[in-house]
mmCIF file of C-alpha atoms in Angstrom:
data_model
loop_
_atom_site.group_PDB
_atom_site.id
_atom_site.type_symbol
_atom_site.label_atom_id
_atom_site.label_comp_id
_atom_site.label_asym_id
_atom_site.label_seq_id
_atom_site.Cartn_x
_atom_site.Cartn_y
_atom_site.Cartn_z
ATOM 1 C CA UNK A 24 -21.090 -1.264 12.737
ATOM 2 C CA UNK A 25 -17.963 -1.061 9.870
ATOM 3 C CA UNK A 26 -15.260 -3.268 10.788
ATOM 4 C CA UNK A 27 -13.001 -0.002 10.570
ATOM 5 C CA UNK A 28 -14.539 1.645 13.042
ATOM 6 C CA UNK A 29 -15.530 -1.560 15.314
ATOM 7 C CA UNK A 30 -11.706 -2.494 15.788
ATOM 8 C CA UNK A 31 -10.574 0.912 17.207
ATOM 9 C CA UNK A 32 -13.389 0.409 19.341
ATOM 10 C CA UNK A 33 -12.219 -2.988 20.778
ATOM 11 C CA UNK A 34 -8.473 -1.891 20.275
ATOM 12 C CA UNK A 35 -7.838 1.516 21.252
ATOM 13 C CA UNK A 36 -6.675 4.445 18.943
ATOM 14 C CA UNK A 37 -3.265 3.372 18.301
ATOM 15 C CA UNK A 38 -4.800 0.196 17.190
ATOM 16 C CA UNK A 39 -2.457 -0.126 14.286
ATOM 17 C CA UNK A 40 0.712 -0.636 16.049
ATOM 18 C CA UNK A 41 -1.475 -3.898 18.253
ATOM 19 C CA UNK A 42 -3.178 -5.297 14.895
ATOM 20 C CA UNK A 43 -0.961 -8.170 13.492
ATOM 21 C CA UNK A 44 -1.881 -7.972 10.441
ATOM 22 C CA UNK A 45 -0.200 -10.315 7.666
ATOM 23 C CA UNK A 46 2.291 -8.826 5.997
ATOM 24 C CA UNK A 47 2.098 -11.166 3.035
ATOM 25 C CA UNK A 48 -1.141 -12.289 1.245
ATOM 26 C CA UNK A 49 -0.667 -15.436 -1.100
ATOM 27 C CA UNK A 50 -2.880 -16.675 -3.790
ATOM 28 C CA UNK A 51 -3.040 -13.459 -5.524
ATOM 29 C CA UNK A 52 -2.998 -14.170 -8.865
ATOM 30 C CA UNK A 53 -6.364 -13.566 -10.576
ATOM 31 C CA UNK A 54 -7.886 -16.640 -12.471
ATOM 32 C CA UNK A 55 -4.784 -18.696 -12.772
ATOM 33 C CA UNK A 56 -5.594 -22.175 -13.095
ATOM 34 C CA UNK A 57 -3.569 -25.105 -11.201
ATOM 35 C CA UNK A 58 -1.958 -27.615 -12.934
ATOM 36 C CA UNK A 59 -1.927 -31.008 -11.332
ATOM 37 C CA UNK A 60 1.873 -30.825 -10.788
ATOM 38 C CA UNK A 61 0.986 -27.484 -8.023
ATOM 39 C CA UNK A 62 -1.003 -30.144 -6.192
ATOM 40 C CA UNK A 63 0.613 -32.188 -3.746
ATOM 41 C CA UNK A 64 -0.205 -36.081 -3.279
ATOM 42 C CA UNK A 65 -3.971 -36.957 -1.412
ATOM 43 C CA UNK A 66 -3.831 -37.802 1.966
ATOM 44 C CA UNK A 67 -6.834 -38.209 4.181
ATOM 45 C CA UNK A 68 -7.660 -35.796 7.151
ATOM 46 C CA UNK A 69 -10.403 -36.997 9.296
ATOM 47 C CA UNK A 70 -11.752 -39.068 6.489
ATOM 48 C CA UNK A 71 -11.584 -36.819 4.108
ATOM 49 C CA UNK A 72 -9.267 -36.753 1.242
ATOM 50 C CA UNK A 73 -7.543 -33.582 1.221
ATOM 51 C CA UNK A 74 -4.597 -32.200 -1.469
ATOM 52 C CA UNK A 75 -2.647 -29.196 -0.899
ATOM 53 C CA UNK A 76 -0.686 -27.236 -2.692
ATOM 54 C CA UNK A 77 2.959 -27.659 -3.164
ATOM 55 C CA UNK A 78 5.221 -24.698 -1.424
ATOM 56 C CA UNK A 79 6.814 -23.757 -5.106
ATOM 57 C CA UNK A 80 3.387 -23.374 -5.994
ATOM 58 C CA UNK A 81 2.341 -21.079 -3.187
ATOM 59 C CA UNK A 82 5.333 -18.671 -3.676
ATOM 60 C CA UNK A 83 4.595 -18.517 -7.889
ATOM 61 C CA UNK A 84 1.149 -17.845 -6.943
ATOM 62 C CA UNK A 85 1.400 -14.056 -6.828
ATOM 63 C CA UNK A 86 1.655 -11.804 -3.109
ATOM 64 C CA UNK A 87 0.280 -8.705 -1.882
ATOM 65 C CA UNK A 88 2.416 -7.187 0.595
ATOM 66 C CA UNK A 89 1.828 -4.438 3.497
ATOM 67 C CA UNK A 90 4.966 -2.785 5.437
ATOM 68 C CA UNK A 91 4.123 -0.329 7.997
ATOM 69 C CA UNK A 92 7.192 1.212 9.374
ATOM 70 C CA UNK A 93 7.974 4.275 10.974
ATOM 71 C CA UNK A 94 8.469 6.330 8.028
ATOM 72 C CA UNK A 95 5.761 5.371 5.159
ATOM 73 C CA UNK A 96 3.416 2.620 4.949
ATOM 74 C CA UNK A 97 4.072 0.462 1.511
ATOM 75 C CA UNK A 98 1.517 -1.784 -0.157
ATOM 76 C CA UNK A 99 2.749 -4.337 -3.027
ATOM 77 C CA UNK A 100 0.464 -6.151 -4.939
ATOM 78 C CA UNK A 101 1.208 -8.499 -8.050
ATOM 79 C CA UNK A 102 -0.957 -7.178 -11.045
ATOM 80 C CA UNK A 103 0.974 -8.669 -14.287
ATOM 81 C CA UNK A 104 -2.433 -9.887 -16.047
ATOM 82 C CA UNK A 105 -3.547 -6.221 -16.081
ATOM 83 C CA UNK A 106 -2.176 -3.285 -18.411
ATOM 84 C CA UNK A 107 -2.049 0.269 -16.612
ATOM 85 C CA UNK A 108 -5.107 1.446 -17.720
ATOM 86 C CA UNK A 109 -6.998 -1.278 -16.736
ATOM 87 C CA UNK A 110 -5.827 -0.493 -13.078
ATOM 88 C CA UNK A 111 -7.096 2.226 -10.653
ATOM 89 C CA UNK A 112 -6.166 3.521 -7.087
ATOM 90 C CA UNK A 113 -7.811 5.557 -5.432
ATOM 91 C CA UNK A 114 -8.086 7.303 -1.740
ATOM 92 C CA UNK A 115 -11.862 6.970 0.097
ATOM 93 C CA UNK A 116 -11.254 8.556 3.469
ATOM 94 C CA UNK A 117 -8.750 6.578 5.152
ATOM 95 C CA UNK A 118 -8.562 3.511 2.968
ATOM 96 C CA UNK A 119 -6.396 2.894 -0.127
ATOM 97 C CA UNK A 120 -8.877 0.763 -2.782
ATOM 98 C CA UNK A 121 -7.357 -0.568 -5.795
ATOM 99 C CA UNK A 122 -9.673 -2.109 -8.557
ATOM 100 C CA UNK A 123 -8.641 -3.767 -11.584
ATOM 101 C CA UNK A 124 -10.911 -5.073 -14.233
ATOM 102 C CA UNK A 125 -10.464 -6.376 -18.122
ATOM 103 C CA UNK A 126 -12.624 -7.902 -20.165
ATOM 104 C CA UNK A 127 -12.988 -11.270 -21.650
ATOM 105 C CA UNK A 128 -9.287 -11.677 -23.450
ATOM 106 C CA UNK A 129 -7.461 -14.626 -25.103
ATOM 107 C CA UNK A 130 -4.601 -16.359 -23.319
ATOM 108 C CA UNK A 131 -2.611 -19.892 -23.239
ATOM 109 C CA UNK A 132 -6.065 -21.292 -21.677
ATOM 110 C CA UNK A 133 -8.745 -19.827 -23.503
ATOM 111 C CA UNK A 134 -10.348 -16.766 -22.896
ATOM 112 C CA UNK A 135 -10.417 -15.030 -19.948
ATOM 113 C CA UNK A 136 -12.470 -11.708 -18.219
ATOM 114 C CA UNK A 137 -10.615 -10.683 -14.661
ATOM 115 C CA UNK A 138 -12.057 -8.427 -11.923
ATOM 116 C CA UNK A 139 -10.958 -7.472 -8.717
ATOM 117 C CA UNK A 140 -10.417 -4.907 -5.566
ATOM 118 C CA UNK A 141 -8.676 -4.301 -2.651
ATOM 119 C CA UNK A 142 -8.779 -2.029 0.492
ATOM 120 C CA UNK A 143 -6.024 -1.616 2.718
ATOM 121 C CA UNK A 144 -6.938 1.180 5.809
ATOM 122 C CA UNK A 145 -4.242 3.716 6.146
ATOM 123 C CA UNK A 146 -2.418 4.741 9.627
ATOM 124 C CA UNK A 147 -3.500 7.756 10.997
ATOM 125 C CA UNK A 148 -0.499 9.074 10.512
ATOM 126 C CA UNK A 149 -0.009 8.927 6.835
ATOM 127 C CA UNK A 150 0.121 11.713 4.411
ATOM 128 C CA UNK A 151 -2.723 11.416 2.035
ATOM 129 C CA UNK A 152 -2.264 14.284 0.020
ATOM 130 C CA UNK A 153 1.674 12.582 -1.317
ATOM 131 C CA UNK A 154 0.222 8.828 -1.552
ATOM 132 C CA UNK A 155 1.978 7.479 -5.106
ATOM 133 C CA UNK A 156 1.493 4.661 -7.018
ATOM 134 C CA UNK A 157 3.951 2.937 -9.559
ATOM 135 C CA UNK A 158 3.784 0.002 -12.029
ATOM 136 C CA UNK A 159 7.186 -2.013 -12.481
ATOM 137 C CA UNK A 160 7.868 -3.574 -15.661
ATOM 138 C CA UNK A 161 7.078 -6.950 -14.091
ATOM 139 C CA UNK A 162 3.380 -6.511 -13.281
ATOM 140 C CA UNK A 163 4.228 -4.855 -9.617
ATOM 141 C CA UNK A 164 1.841 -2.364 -7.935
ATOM 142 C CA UNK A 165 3.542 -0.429 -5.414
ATOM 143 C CA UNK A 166 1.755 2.341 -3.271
ATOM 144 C CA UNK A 167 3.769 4.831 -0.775
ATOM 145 C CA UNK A 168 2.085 6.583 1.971
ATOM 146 C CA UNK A 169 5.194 8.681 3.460
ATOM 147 C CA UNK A 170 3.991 9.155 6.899
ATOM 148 C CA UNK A 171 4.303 12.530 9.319
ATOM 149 C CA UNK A 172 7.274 13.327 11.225
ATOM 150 C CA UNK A 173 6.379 13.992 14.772
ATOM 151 C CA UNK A 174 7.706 17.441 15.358
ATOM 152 C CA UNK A 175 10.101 17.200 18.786
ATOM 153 C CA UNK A 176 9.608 20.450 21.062
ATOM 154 C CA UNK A 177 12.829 22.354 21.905
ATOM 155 C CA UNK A 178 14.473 21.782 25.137
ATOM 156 C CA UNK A 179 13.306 23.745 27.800
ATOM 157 C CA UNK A 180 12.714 23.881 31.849
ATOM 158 C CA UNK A 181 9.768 23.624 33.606
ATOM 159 C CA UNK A 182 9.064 26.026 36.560
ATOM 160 C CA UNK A 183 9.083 24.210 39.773
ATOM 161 C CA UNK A 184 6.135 25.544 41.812
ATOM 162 C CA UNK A 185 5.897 25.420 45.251
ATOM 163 C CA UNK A 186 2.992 25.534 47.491
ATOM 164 C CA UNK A 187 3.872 26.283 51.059
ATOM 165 C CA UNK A 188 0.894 24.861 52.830
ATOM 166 C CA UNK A 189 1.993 21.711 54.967
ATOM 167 C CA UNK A 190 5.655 20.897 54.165
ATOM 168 C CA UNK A 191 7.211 18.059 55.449
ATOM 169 C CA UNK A 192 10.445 20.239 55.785
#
């Protein structure tokens, strides 16, 4: 069974307002080597010798970010080692996929070829037909999914009907 359709199973329907997703996704820079100086000092876990990153270079390592509020669901991802039109986005029934691919290119390393994709599962609510995408000048991805307004039903009463058979009164 697809995951997408195994967690509304587990979930419910309204399964996106119980997922905690994370709204943040680190690491997101596409072949980027590390330098020693992103490394933190060894230290041993458990016997094993284990060096982590430093936090400086976590946060310069390129995010994707998700917001899902009540009026559009945003998606941000960090793309600055692709041009536009090595970028696409597209819409497979309720899932936002973005793929970006270049080939084998020079840069301050050597020479590089980068590939990648991403799916991100829309709310139910979302508007698929307006979805838009934009590039910043800085390498930024973002894609808007304006959600639906729920339409609120005029004010009105409710006949009270009474049934005569066995009142208390």
């Amino acid at each position: 069974m697809a995951l997408k359709a195994l967690i509304p199973a587990i979930i419910g329907k309204d399964w996106w307002e119980a997922w905690e997703y994370p709204p943040q996704i680190m690491d997101q820079n596409f072949a980027v080597p590390l330098l020693e100086e992103d490394l933190e000092s060894p230290r041993t876990h458990r016997k094993f010798l284990v060096r982590s990153r430093t936090q400086a270079c976590t946060d310069a390592s390129g995010k994707s970010e998700v917001k899902n509020d009540p009026k559009q669901f945003q998606i941000t991802l960090e793309v600055e080692q692709f041009k536009p039109d090595e970028l696409e986005v597209s819409i497979k029934g309720d899932c936002i996929i973005i793929f970006g691919s270049h080939g084998e290119r020079r840069d301050h390393q050597g020479f590089v070829a980068r590939e990648f994709s991403r799916s991100y599962i829309l709310p139910p609510n979302c508007k698929i037909d307006a979805v838009s995408a934009s590039l910043s000048a800085d390498g930024k991805l973002t894609i808007v999914a304006p959600k639906e307004t729920p339409v609120m039903p005029e004010n009105h009463n409710i006949e009270l009907i009474v049934e005569q058979d066995n009142m208390p009164y």
